[in-house]
Amino acid sequence: MKTIGHLINGEIVNDKERCQDVFNPATGKAEKTVALASKKTVEQAILAAESAFPGWKNTSPIKRARVMFRFKELLEQNADKICQLIGEEHGKISHDAAGELQRGIENVEFACCAPELLKGEHSKNVGPNIDAWSEFQPLGVVAGITPFNFPAMVPMWMFPLAIVCGNTFILKPSERDPSSTLYIAQLLKEAGLPDGVMNVVNGDKEAVDVLLADQRIKAVSFVGSTPIAEYIYSTASANGKRCQALGGAKNHAIVMPDADMDNAVNQLLGAAFGSSGERCMALSVAVTVGDDAGNALVAKMREAMKGLSVGEYTNAKNDFGPVITQVHKDKVNGFIESAKRQGADIVVDGRNPEVAGFEDGFFVGATLIDKVSPDMDSYKAEIFGPVLQVIRVETMQEAMKLIDEHEYGNGTCIFTRDGEAARYFSDNIQVGMVGINVPLPVPVSYHSFGGWKRSLFGDLHAYGPDGVRFYTKRKTVTQRWPSSGVREGISFSFPS
Ligand code: NAD
C-alpha cells in the first residue's frame, strides 16, 4: 500500500514510525497510508525552514511573486490530477473539487501582488528634517494546520501569502486526505521555490504539539473544528506566538415572506448539500419568517430534493459525494435520529441511501428536517453533513435573535426582495460573513475570510489584507538627516 510521506527541504521523507490508513470514502476501503510525523521529523522541517529564512527574506518581493506566477500556471496545468487526488480521499465530485481549486488559485493570484502589498507607509517631514516610514517585515518560520474538507483551498489561504511576504512555512495538513496538499506543495519546487521555504509534515496531535511549543515557530494559522481551534489558540498564544484559529460554524439563512422562493430553494440546495454539507460555510439552518414562507419552502424543497443524486466523485452527474469517514457518517445519522426523538419532523430522510456499486461507502443522502427548535441537539451542534433544518419564526427580529444567540458566527444569508430589511440585517447581525441573496458569502481573495464569536479565535481574519498583516510585523523607522552644520540642542521634554 502506498505511504504518503512529508516534504522537507525539497525532498519527500518517509518517516514510518507511525502510520494511519487513508480511506477512499466512496468505497469505504483503506487504499493508502499516511506517515504520522514524530517530534524528530517535525524538528527536521523546522530546521529546514529556519535555514531557508535568511535567503528568502532577502529575496526581492518581485522575485518571490514570480514564483507564485509560475505556481499558478502549474496548478492550472495539473488541475485534473489535483481534483482526482481530492476525489480519491475526500470524495468530493470533480466539479466541486475544481471549484475549490479555483478559489485556492485566486489566493495565489492575490499573493502575486506582494510587491504592491508590501510597499509600506511613508511620511515626509514629520518634524524638522525628519521622515518616518513603516515597513512590513516577515516573521520567520510560520506554520499552518488545516482541516480535511478543503485539502487544496484552505492551505492556499495560508502559504502563498505567508511565503511571498518573506516567511518560510511548515504545513500540517489533515491526515485524512493528505495527497492533494502534498502534491500541490511539490509544484512549488517546480515553480522555482528554494528548498526549505515550503515544508509539509503529515501527522496528528503529536506533530501539531511540536509546532505549538517550538520557539522557532513565530505564528500559527489554524482552520478546523472549534474545540481544536480553541486549544491551538490558547496554547500558541501562551507560547508567545501570533495565532489565528478559525473554527466551526452553524450558518443560518433567513427566508423572508417576500423572497423569490424558487430562487431561495435553488440556492439552499447547493449551499446545504453541496460537498455533503462538509463546508464551514454550508447553510445548515433555514429560518422561515411566517408560516406561509415555511410551508412554501418545505414543500418546494421536498420536491426539488427528489432530483438530487449522491455518489462517487468521478461521475460528474452526481451532486455530492460521501462524508469523510464511517465515524462521521454515524455521527450525522445520529443527529438525524436525535432530531426525530426530540420532536422534529423528518421530511426527507437521507440515511443509508442506495449507491449501486459503492455499498460500503460513507454515504448520507440529502436530509430535510422541519419544525426544529433551538433546544434540540441537532440545532446546537455543527452536524457537518447534508442536513438542512428548518426553524419557523414569526418575525425577522426573532430570526436575527436566534442567529445572534448561537455560539457560532461564521456565515449567514438573507433571502428577500426588501432592501431596507437586507440592510438592517447586514448592519446588525453578529456574524462575520453576510450574504444578501448570496448563499455562500465566501469572501474573494482580495477581501479576508473570518467568522465572529466561537468561529474564530484571534484578531485577524484569513488571507487578503488581514493575511498580509498576519504574516508580517510592522517596523516604524523615524529618520533625521540634519542639514550640514545644524546641531540639535539638548531637550528633556517629550518630542513633539
Ligand atoms: P479538526 O479540528 O478535527 O482537524 C483540523 C486539524 O487539526 C487537522 O490538521 C488535525 O490533524 C488537527 N487536529 C485534530 N485534533 C487535534 C488535536 N487534538 N490536537 C492538535 N491538532 C489536532 O477538523 P476537521 O474535521 O479536519 O475539519 C472540519 C472542521 O473544520 C469543521 O468544524 C469545519 O467547520 C471547520 N472548518 C472551518 C473553516 C473556517 O474557515 N472557519 C473552514 C474549513 C473547515
Coordinates of C-alpha atoms and ligand atoms in Angstrom, one line a residue:
M1 CA 0.0 0.0 0.0
K2 CA 1.3 3.5 -0.9
T3 CA 2.6 5.5 2.1
I4 CA 2.2 9.3 1.9
G5 CA 5.3 11.0 3.4
H6 CA 6.4 14.5 4.2
L7 CA 8.1 17.2 2.2
I8 CA 11.2 18.5 4.0
N9 CA 13.8 20.7 2.4
G10 CA 12.5 19.9 -1.1
E11 CA 12.6 16.1 -0.6
I12 CA 10.0 13.6 0.2
V13 CA 10.8 12.0 3.5
N14 CA 9.1 8.8 4.7
D15 CA 9.0 8.6 8.5
K16 CA 7.3 5.3 9.1
E17 CA 7.4 5.2 12.8
R18 CA 3.6 5.5 12.9
C19 CA 1.2 5.4 10.0
Q20 CA -2.6 5.8 9.6
D21 CA -4.9 4.5 7.0
V22 CA -6.3 6.9 4.4
F23 CA -9.7 5.8 3.1
N24 CA -11.5 6.2 -0.2
P25 CA -14.8 7.3 1.3
A26 CA -16.7 6.1 -1.7
T27 CA -15.5 2.6 -1.5
G28 CA -15.1 2.6 2.3
K29 CA -11.7 0.9 1.8
A30 CA -8.3 2.0 3.2
E31 CA -6.3 2.4 0.0
K32 CA -3.2 4.3 1.2
T33 CA -1.5 5.1 4.5
V34 CA 0.0 8.3 5.7
A35 CA 3.1 8.7 7.8
L36 CA 2.5 10.5 11.1
A37 CA 5.4 12.7 11.9
S38 CA 7.4 12.2 15.1
K39 CA 8.9 15.1 17.0
K40 CA 12.2 14.4 15.3
T41 CA 10.7 14.7 11.8
V42 CA 8.9 18.0 12.7
E43 CA 12.1 19.4 14.1
Q44 CA 13.9 18.4 10.8
A45 CA 11.3 20.5 9.0
I46 CA 11.7 23.4 11.4
L47 CA 15.4 23.4 10.9
A48 CA 15.0 23.4 7.1
A49 CA 12.6 26.3 7.3
E50 CA 14.8 28.2 9.7
S51 CA 17.9 27.7 7.4
A52 CA 16.0 28.9 4.3
F53 CA 14.6 32.0 6.0
P54 CA 17.6 34.5 5.7
G55 CA 18.0 33.9 2.0
W56 CA 14.3 34.0 1.2
K57 CA 13.7 37.1 3.4
N58 CA 16.3 38.9 1.4
T59 CA 14.9 37.9 -2.0
S60 CA 13.1 40.8 -3.5
P61 CA 9.3 40.7 -3.4
I62 CA 9.0 40.8 -7.2
K63 CA 11.2 37.6 -7.4
R64 CA 9.1 36.0 -4.7
A65 CA 6.0 36.9 -6.7
R66 CA 7.4 35.4 -9.9
V67 CA 7.5 32.0 -8.2
M68 CA 3.8 32.4 -7.4
F69 CA 3.0 33.3 -11.1
R70 CA 4.7 30.1 -12.2
F71 CA 3.0 28.2 -9.4
K72 CA -0.4 29.4 -10.6
E73 CA 0.3 28.1 -14.1
L74 CA 1.4 24.7 -12.7
L75 CA -1.8 24.5 -10.6
E76 CA -3.9 25.1 -13.7
Q77 CA -1.9 22.7 -15.8
N78 CA -2.3 19.9 -13.2
A79 CA -5.8 20.7 -12.2
D80 CA -7.2 17.3 -13.2
K81 CA -4.6 15.4 -11.2
I82 CA -5.3 17.6 -8.1
C83 CA -9.0 17.1 -8.4
Q84 CA -8.5 13.4 -8.8
L85 CA -6.5 13.2 -5.6
I86 CA -9.1 15.3 -3.8
G87 CA -11.8 12.9 -5.1
E88 CA -10.0 9.7 -4.1
E89 CA -9.5 10.8 -0.4
H90 CA -12.2 13.4 0.3
G91 CA -14.9 12.0 -2.0
K92 CA -15.8 15.5 -3.5
I93 CA -17.3 15.3 -7.0
S94 CA -14.9 16.6 -9.7
H95 CA -16.9 19.8 -10.4
D96 CA -16.9 20.7 -6.7
A97 CA -13.1 19.9 -6.4
A98 CA -12.5 22.1 -9.5
G99 CA -14.4 25.0 -7.7
E100 CA -12.3 24.5 -4.6
L101 CA -9.1 24.6 -6.6
Q102 CA -10.1 27.7 -8.4
R103 CA -10.8 29.5 -5.1
G104 CA -7.4 28.4 -4.0
I105 CA -5.7 29.7 -7.2
E106 CA -7.3 33.1 -6.6
N107 CA -5.3 33.3 -3.3
V108 CA -2.2 32.6 -5.3
E109 CA -3.2 35.4 -7.7
F110 CA -3.6 37.8 -4.8
A111 CA -0.2 36.7 -3.5
C112 CA 1.3 37.7 -6.9
C113 CA 0.6 41.3 -5.8
A114 CA 3.1 41.1 -3.0
P115 CA 5.4 43.9 -4.2
E116 CA 2.4 46.3 -4.1
L117 CA 1.1 44.9 -0.8
L118 CA 4.5 45.2 1.0
K119 CA 5.2 48.8 0.0
G120 CA 4.6 50.1 3.4
E121 CA 3.7 53.7 4.5
H122 CA 5.8 56.8 4.2
S123 CA 5.5 60.3 5.7
K124 CA 7.9 63.1 4.8
N125 CA 8.8 66.0 7.2
V126 CA 7.0 64.6 10.3
G127 CA 9.4 67.0 12.1
P128 CA 12.3 69.3 11.0
N129 CA 14.4 67.2 8.6
I130 CA 12.6 64.1 9.9
D131 CA 10.9 61.5 7.7
A132 CA 9.1 58.4 9.0
W133 CA 8.1 55.2 7.4
S134 CA 6.5 51.9 8.4
E135 CA 7.7 48.7 6.7
F136 CA 6.3 45.2 7.0
Q137 CA 8.9 42.6 7.7
P138 CA 8.4 38.8 7.6
L139 CA 8.0 36.9 10.9
G140 CA 10.3 34.0 10.2
V141 CA 9.1 30.4 10.3
V142 CA 5.3 30.2 10.4
A143 CA 3.0 27.1 10.5
G144 CA -0.4 26.2 9.1
I145 CA -2.6 23.4 10.3
T146 CA -5.6 22.6 8.1
P147 CA -8.8 20.6 8.0
F148 CA -9.9 17.7 5.7
N149 CA -12.8 19.5 4.0
F150 CA -10.8 21.7 1.7
P151 CA -7.4 20.0 1.3
A152 CA -6.4 22.3 -1.6
M153 CA -8.1 25.6 -0.9
V154 CA -7.6 26.1 2.8
P155 CA -3.8 25.5 2.7
M156 CA -3.7 28.1 -0.1
W157 CA -5.4 30.6 2.2
M158 CA -2.2 30.5 4.1
F159 CA 1.1 29.5 2.5
P160 CA 1.1 31.6 -0.8
L161 CA 0.7 34.8 1.1
A162 CA 3.0 33.8 4.0
I163 CA 5.7 32.9 1.5
V164 CA 5.5 36.0 -0.7
C165 CA 5.7 38.1 2.5
G166 CA 9.1 36.6 3.0
N167 CA 8.4 33.9 5.6
T168 CA 9.2 30.2 5.4
F169 CA 6.4 27.7 6.0
I170 CA 5.5 24.4 7.6
L171 CA 2.1 23.0 6.7
K172 CA 0.4 20.2 8.7
P173 CA -2.5 19.1 6.5
S174 CA -5.3 16.9 7.5
E175 CA -4.2 13.3 7.9
R176 CA -7.5 12.1 6.4
D177 CA -6.9 13.4 2.9
P178 CA -3.2 14.5 2.6
S179 CA -2.3 13.6 -1.0
S180 CA -3.6 16.6 -2.9
T181 CA -2.0 19.0 -0.4
L182 CA 1.4 17.3 -0.7
Y183 CA 1.2 17.2 -4.5
I184 CA 0.4 21.0 -4.6
A185 CA 3.4 21.7 -2.3
Q186 CA 5.7 19.8 -4.6
L187 CA 4.6 22.0 -7.5
L188 CA 6.2 24.9 -5.7
K189 CA 9.6 23.4 -6.1
E190 CA 8.9 23.1 -9.8
A191 CA 7.9 26.7 -9.8
G192 CA 11.3 27.6 -8.6
L193 CA 10.8 28.0 -4.8
P194 CA 14.1 27.3 -3.0
D195 CA 14.2 24.2 -0.9
G196 CA 13.2 24.6 2.7
V197 CA 10.9 27.6 2.1
M198 CA 7.8 25.3 2.0
N199 CA 7.7 22.1 4.0
V200 CA 4.8 19.7 4.7
V201 CA 4.7 17.4 7.7
N202 CA 1.9 15.0 7.8
G203 CA 0.7 13.9 11.2
D204 CA -1.7 14.3 14.1
K205 CA -1.7 15.9 17.5
E206 CA 1.9 14.8 18.1
A207 CA 3.2 16.9 15.2
V208 CA 0.9 19.8 16.0
D209 CA 2.1 20.0 19.6
V210 CA 5.7 20.2 18.5
L211 CA 4.8 23.2 16.2
L212 CA 2.9 24.8 19.0
A213 CA 5.8 24.5 21.5
D214 CA 8.9 25.2 19.4
Q215 CA 10.1 28.8 19.9
R216 CA 11.4 29.0 16.3
I217 CA 7.8 29.0 15.0
K218 CA 6.6 32.6 15.2
A219 CA 3.0 32.3 14.1
V220 CA 0.3 29.6 13.6
S221 CA -2.7 29.7 11.3
F222 CA -5.3 27.1 12.0
V223 CA -8.5 26.1 10.4
G224 CA -10.6 23.3 11.8
S225 CA -13.2 22.5 14.4
T226 CA -13.9 24.9 17.4
P227 CA -12.6 22.7 20.3
I228 CA -9.3 22.2 18.5
A229 CA -9.2 25.9 17.3
E230 CA -9.6 27.0 21.0
Y231 CA -6.8 24.6 22.1
I232 CA -4.5 25.8 19.3
Y233 CA -5.2 29.5 20.0
S234 CA -4.7 29.2 23.8
T235 CA -1.5 27.0 23.5
A236 CA 0.1 29.0 20.7
S237 CA -0.7 32.3 22.5
A238 CA 0.6 31.0 25.8
N239 CA 3.9 30.2 24.0
G240 CA 4.2 33.7 22.7
K241 CA 3.1 33.1 19.1
R242 CA 0.8 35.1 16.9
C243 CA -2.2 32.9 16.2
Q244 CA -5.4 32.9 14.1
A245 CA -7.6 29.9 14.7
L246 CA -10.7 29.5 12.6
G247 CA -13.3 27.1 14.0
G248 CA -16.7 25.5 13.2
A249 CA -20.0 27.0 12.2
K250 CA -23.8 26.8 12.1
N251 CA -24.8 29.0 9.3
H252 CA -28.4 30.3 9.1
A253 CA -30.4 31.6 6.1
I254 CA -33.4 33.8 6.8
V255 CA -36.1 33.2 4.3
M256 CA -38.4 36.3 4.3
P257 CA -42.0 36.1 3.2
D258 CA -41.2 38.3 0.2
A259 CA -38.3 36.1 -1.0
D260 CA -38.2 34.7 -4.5
M261 CA -38.9 31.2 -3.2
D262 CA -37.8 29.3 -6.3
N263 CA -34.5 31.1 -6.2
A264 CA -34.1 30.5 -2.5
V265 CA -34.8 26.8 -2.9
N266 CA -32.2 26.5 -5.7
Q267 CA -29.6 28.4 -3.6
L268 CA -30.3 26.4 -0.5
L269 CA -30.0 23.1 -2.3
G270 CA -26.4 23.8 -3.3
A271 CA -25.4 25.6 -0.1
A272 CA -26.9 22.9 2.3
F273 CA -26.0 19.7 0.4
G274 CA -23.0 20.7 -1.8
S275 CA -19.9 18.8 -0.7
S276 CA -22.2 16.7 1.5
G277 CA -22.6 19.8 3.8
E278 CA -19.0 19.5 4.8
R279 CA -18.2 23.1 4.3
C280 CA -17.7 25.6 7.1
M281 CA -20.0 28.0 5.1
A282 CA -22.7 25.4 4.4
L283 CA -26.2 26.7 5.1
S284 CA -27.5 24.2 7.6
V285 CA -30.5 26.1 9.0
A286 CA -33.3 27.8 7.2
V287 CA -35.2 30.2 9.4
T288 CA -38.5 30.9 7.7
V289 CA -40.4 34.1 8.7
G290 CA -44.2 33.4 8.8
D291 CA -46.0 30.2 8.2
D292 CA -46.6 30.8 4.5
A293 CA -42.9 31.1 3.9
G294 CA -42.2 27.9 6.0
N295 CA -44.9 25.9 4.2
A296 CA -43.8 27.0 0.7
L297 CA -40.1 26.4 1.4
V298 CA -40.6 22.9 2.8
A299 CA -42.9 21.9 0.0
K300 CA -40.6 23.1 -2.7
M301 CA -37.5 21.7 -1.1
R302 CA -39.1 18.3 -0.7
E303 CA -40.0 18.3 -4.4
A304 CA -36.6 19.5 -5.5
M305 CA -34.7 17.1 -3.4
K306 CA -36.2 14.2 -5.4
G307 CA -33.8 15.1 -8.2
L308 CA -30.6 15.0 -6.1
S309 CA -28.0 12.3 -6.6
V310 CA -25.3 11.3 -4.1
G311 CA -22.5 9.1 -5.4
E312 CA -18.9 8.7 -6.4
Y313 CA -16.6 11.5 -7.3
T314 CA -15.8 10.5 -10.9
N315 CA -19.4 10.8 -12.1
A316 CA -19.9 14.5 -12.6
K317 CA -23.7 14.0 -12.7
N318 CA -23.6 13.3 -9.0
D319 CA -24.4 16.4 -6.9
F320 CA -22.3 15.4 -3.9
G321 CA -20.3 12.5 -2.6
P322 CA -19.8 10.6 0.6
V323 CA -18.9 12.1 4.0
I324 CA -15.3 11.6 5.2
T325 CA -15.4 8.6 7.4
Q326 CA -17.6 5.8 8.8
V327 CA -17.4 7.5 12.2
H328 CA -18.6 10.8 10.7
K329 CA -21.4 9.1 8.8
D330 CA -22.6 7.5 12.1
K331 CA -22.4 10.9 13.8
V332 CA -24.5 12.6 11.1
N333 CA -27.1 9.8 11.1
G334 CA -27.1 10.1 14.9
F335 CA -28.1 13.8 14.7
I336 CA -31.0 12.9 12.4
E337 CA -32.2 10.3 14.8
S338 CA -31.9 12.7 17.8
A339 CA -33.9 15.4 16.0
K340 CA -36.6 12.9 15.4
R341 CA -36.5 11.7 19.0
Q342 CA -36.7 15.3 20.2
G343 CA -39.8 16.1 18.2
A344 CA -38.7 17.4 14.9
D345 CA -40.4 16.4 11.6
I346 CA -38.0 14.4 9.3
V347 CA -39.4 15.5 5.9
V348 CA -36.8 13.8 3.8
D349 CA -34.6 11.1 5.4
G350 CA -31.3 10.6 3.7
R351 CA -29.9 7.9 5.9
N352 CA -28.5 4.8 4.2
P353 CA -29.1 5.8 0.5
E354 CA -28.5 3.2 -2.2
V355 CA -25.4 3.9 -4.2
A356 CA -25.1 1.0 -6.6
G357 CA -21.6 -0.5 -6.7
F358 CA -20.5 1.5 -3.6
E359 CA -22.4 -0.3 -0.9
D360 CA -19.6 0.2 1.7
G361 CA -19.1 3.9 1.0
F362 CA -19.8 6.5 3.7
F363 CA -22.8 8.0 2.0
V364 CA -25.6 10.0 3.6
G365 CA -28.3 11.4 1.3
A366 CA -29.8 14.9 1.5
T367 CA -32.0 15.3 4.5
L368 CA -34.6 17.9 5.4
I369 CA -35.9 18.4 8.9
D370 CA -38.8 20.7 9.7
K371 CA -40.1 22.1 13.0
V372 CA -36.7 22.2 14.6
S373 CA -36.4 24.1 17.9
P374 CA -33.3 25.8 19.4
D375 CA -33.1 23.4 22.3
M376 CA -32.6 20.4 20.1
D377 CA -29.1 18.8 20.0
S378 CA -29.2 18.8 16.2
Y379 CA -29.6 22.6 16.2
K380 CA -27.0 23.4 18.8
A381 CA -24.2 21.3 17.2
E382 CA -22.4 21.6 13.9
I383 CA -23.6 18.5 12.0
F384 CA -21.3 18.9 9.0
G385 CA -23.4 16.6 6.8
P386 CA -26.0 17.0 4.1
V387 CA -28.8 18.0 6.5
L388 CA -30.9 21.1 6.3
Q389 CA -33.0 22.0 9.3
V390 CA -35.9 24.4 9.2
I391 CA -36.9 26.6 12.1
R392 CA -40.1 28.6 11.8
V393 CA -40.4 32.0 13.4
E394 CA -42.9 34.9 13.2
T395 CA -40.7 37.9 12.7
M396 CA -37.3 38.9 11.3
Q397 CA -36.3 40.2 14.7
E398 CA -36.9 36.7 16.1
A399 CA -34.9 35.2 13.3
M400 CA -32.0 37.5 14.0
K401 CA -32.1 36.9 17.8
L402 CA -31.8 33.2 17.1
I403 CA -28.7 33.7 14.9
D404 CA -27.1 36.1 17.4
E405 CA -27.6 33.7 20.3
H406 CA -25.9 30.8 18.5
E407 CA -22.4 30.1 19.7
Y408 CA -21.0 30.3 16.1
G409 CA -20.9 33.3 13.9
N410 CA -19.2 32.3 10.7
G411 CA -21.6 33.0 7.8
T412 CA -25.3 33.8 7.3
C413 CA -27.6 34.9 4.5
I414 CA -31.0 36.6 4.0
F415 CA -33.3 35.8 1.1
T416 CA -35.5 38.9 0.5
R417 CA -36.6 41.5 -2.1
D418 CA -36.7 44.2 0.6
G419 CA -33.6 46.3 0.5
E420 CA -34.3 48.0 3.8
A421 CA -34.6 44.7 5.6
A422 CA -31.4 43.4 4.0
R423 CA -29.5 46.5 5.0
Y424 CA -30.8 46.3 8.6
F425 CA -29.8 42.6 8.7
S426 CA -26.3 43.1 7.4
D427 CA -25.7 46.1 9.7
N428 CA -26.8 44.4 12.9
I429 CA -26.3 40.6 12.6
Q430 CA -23.5 39.3 14.8
V431 CA -21.8 37.2 12.1
G432 CA -18.6 37.7 10.3
M433 CA -19.6 37.0 6.7
V434 CA -23.0 38.0 5.4
G435 CA -24.8 37.2 2.1
I436 CA -27.8 39.0 0.7
N437 CA -29.5 36.6 -1.7
V438 CA -26.0 35.0 -1.8
P439 CA -26.0 31.7 0.0
L440 CA -22.2 31.1 0.4
P441 CA -20.7 34.5 1.0
V442 CA -17.1 33.3 1.0
P443 CA -15.1 36.5 0.5
V444 CA -13.0 36.8 -2.6
S445 CA -9.2 36.6 -2.2
Y446 CA -8.7 40.3 -2.0
H447 CA -11.0 40.6 1.0
S448 CA -10.5 38.5 4.1
F449 CA -12.2 35.4 5.5
G450 CA -13.3 35.0 9.1
G451 CA -16.2 34.4 11.4
W452 CA -17.2 36.0 14.7
K453 CA -17.9 34.5 18.2
R454 CA -16.6 31.0 18.5
S455 CA -15.9 30.6 14.8
L456 CA -12.6 32.5 15.1
F457 CA -10.1 32.9 17.8
G458 CA -7.7 35.8 17.2
D459 CA -7.9 39.3 15.8
L460 CA -7.1 38.9 12.1
H461 CA -9.1 37.1 9.5
A462 CA -7.5 34.7 7.0
Y463 CA -6.0 35.8 3.6
G464 CA -6.5 39.1 1.8
P465 CA -5.4 42.3 3.5
D466 CA -5.7 40.7 7.0
G467 CA -3.4 37.9 5.8
V468 CA -0.7 40.4 4.8
R469 CA -0.9 41.9 8.3
F470 CA -0.9 38.5 10.0
Y471 CA 2.3 37.3 8.2
T472 CA 4.3 40.5 8.7
K473 CA 5.3 42.7 11.6
R474 CA 5.3 46.4 11.4
K475 CA 8.5 48.3 11.9
T476 CA 8.4 52.1 12.0
V477 CA 11.6 54.0 11.3
T478 CA 12.0 57.7 12.2
Q479 CA 15.0 59.2 10.4
R480 CA 16.7 62.6 10.6
W481 CA 19.4 63.8 8.3
P482 CA 20.2 67.3 9.6
S483 CA 21.4 69.9 7.2
S484 CA 25.2 70.2 7.5
G485 CA 26.3 72.4 10.4
V486 CA 23.0 72.2 12.2
R487 CA 23.3 70.8 15.7
E488 CA 20.2 70.0 17.8
G489 CA 20.1 71.3 21.4
I490 CA 19.5 69.2 24.4
S491 CA 15.9 68.7 25.3
F492 CA 14.3 66.7 28.2
S493 CA 10.7 67.2 27.1
F494 CA 8.9 64.6 25.1
P495 CA 9.5 65.1 21.4
S496 CA 6.5 66.9 19.8
Ligands
NAD1 P1 -10.3 19.0 13.1 O1 -10.4 20.1 14.1 O2 -10.6 17.7 13.5 O3 -8.8 19.0 12.4 C1 -8.2 20.1 11.9 C2 -6.7 20.0 12.0 O4 -6.4 19.9 13.4 C3 -6.2 18.7 11.4 O5 -5.0 19.0 10.7 C4 -6.0 17.7 12.5 O6 -4.9 16.8 12.3 C5 -5.6 18.7 13.7 N1 -6.0 18.1 15.0 C6 -7.1 17.3 15.2 N2 -7.2 17.1 16.5 C7 -6.2 17.7 17.1 C8 -5.7 17.7 18.5 N3 -6.4 17.1 19.5 N4 -4.6 18.5 18.7 C9 -4.0 19.1 17.8 N5 -4.3 19.1 16.5 C10 -5.4 18.4 16.1 O7 -11.2 19.5 11.8 P2 -11.7 18.6 10.6 O8 -12.7 17.6 11.0 O9 -10.5 18.2 9.8 O10 -12.4 19.8 9.7 C11 -13.8 20.1 9.9 C12 -14.0 21.3 10.8 O11 -13.2 22.4 10.3 C13 -15.4 21.7 10.9 O12 -15.7 22.1 12.2 C14 -15.4 23.0 10.0 O13 -16.5 23.9 10.3 C15 -14.1 23.5 10.2 N6 -13.7 24.4 9.2 C16 -13.7 25.8 9.4 C17 -13.4 26.7 8.5 C18 -13.4 28.1 8.7 O14 -12.9 28.9 7.9 N7 -13.9 28.6 9.8 C19 -13.0 26.2 7.2 C20 -13.0 24.8 7.0 C21 -13.3 23.9 8.0

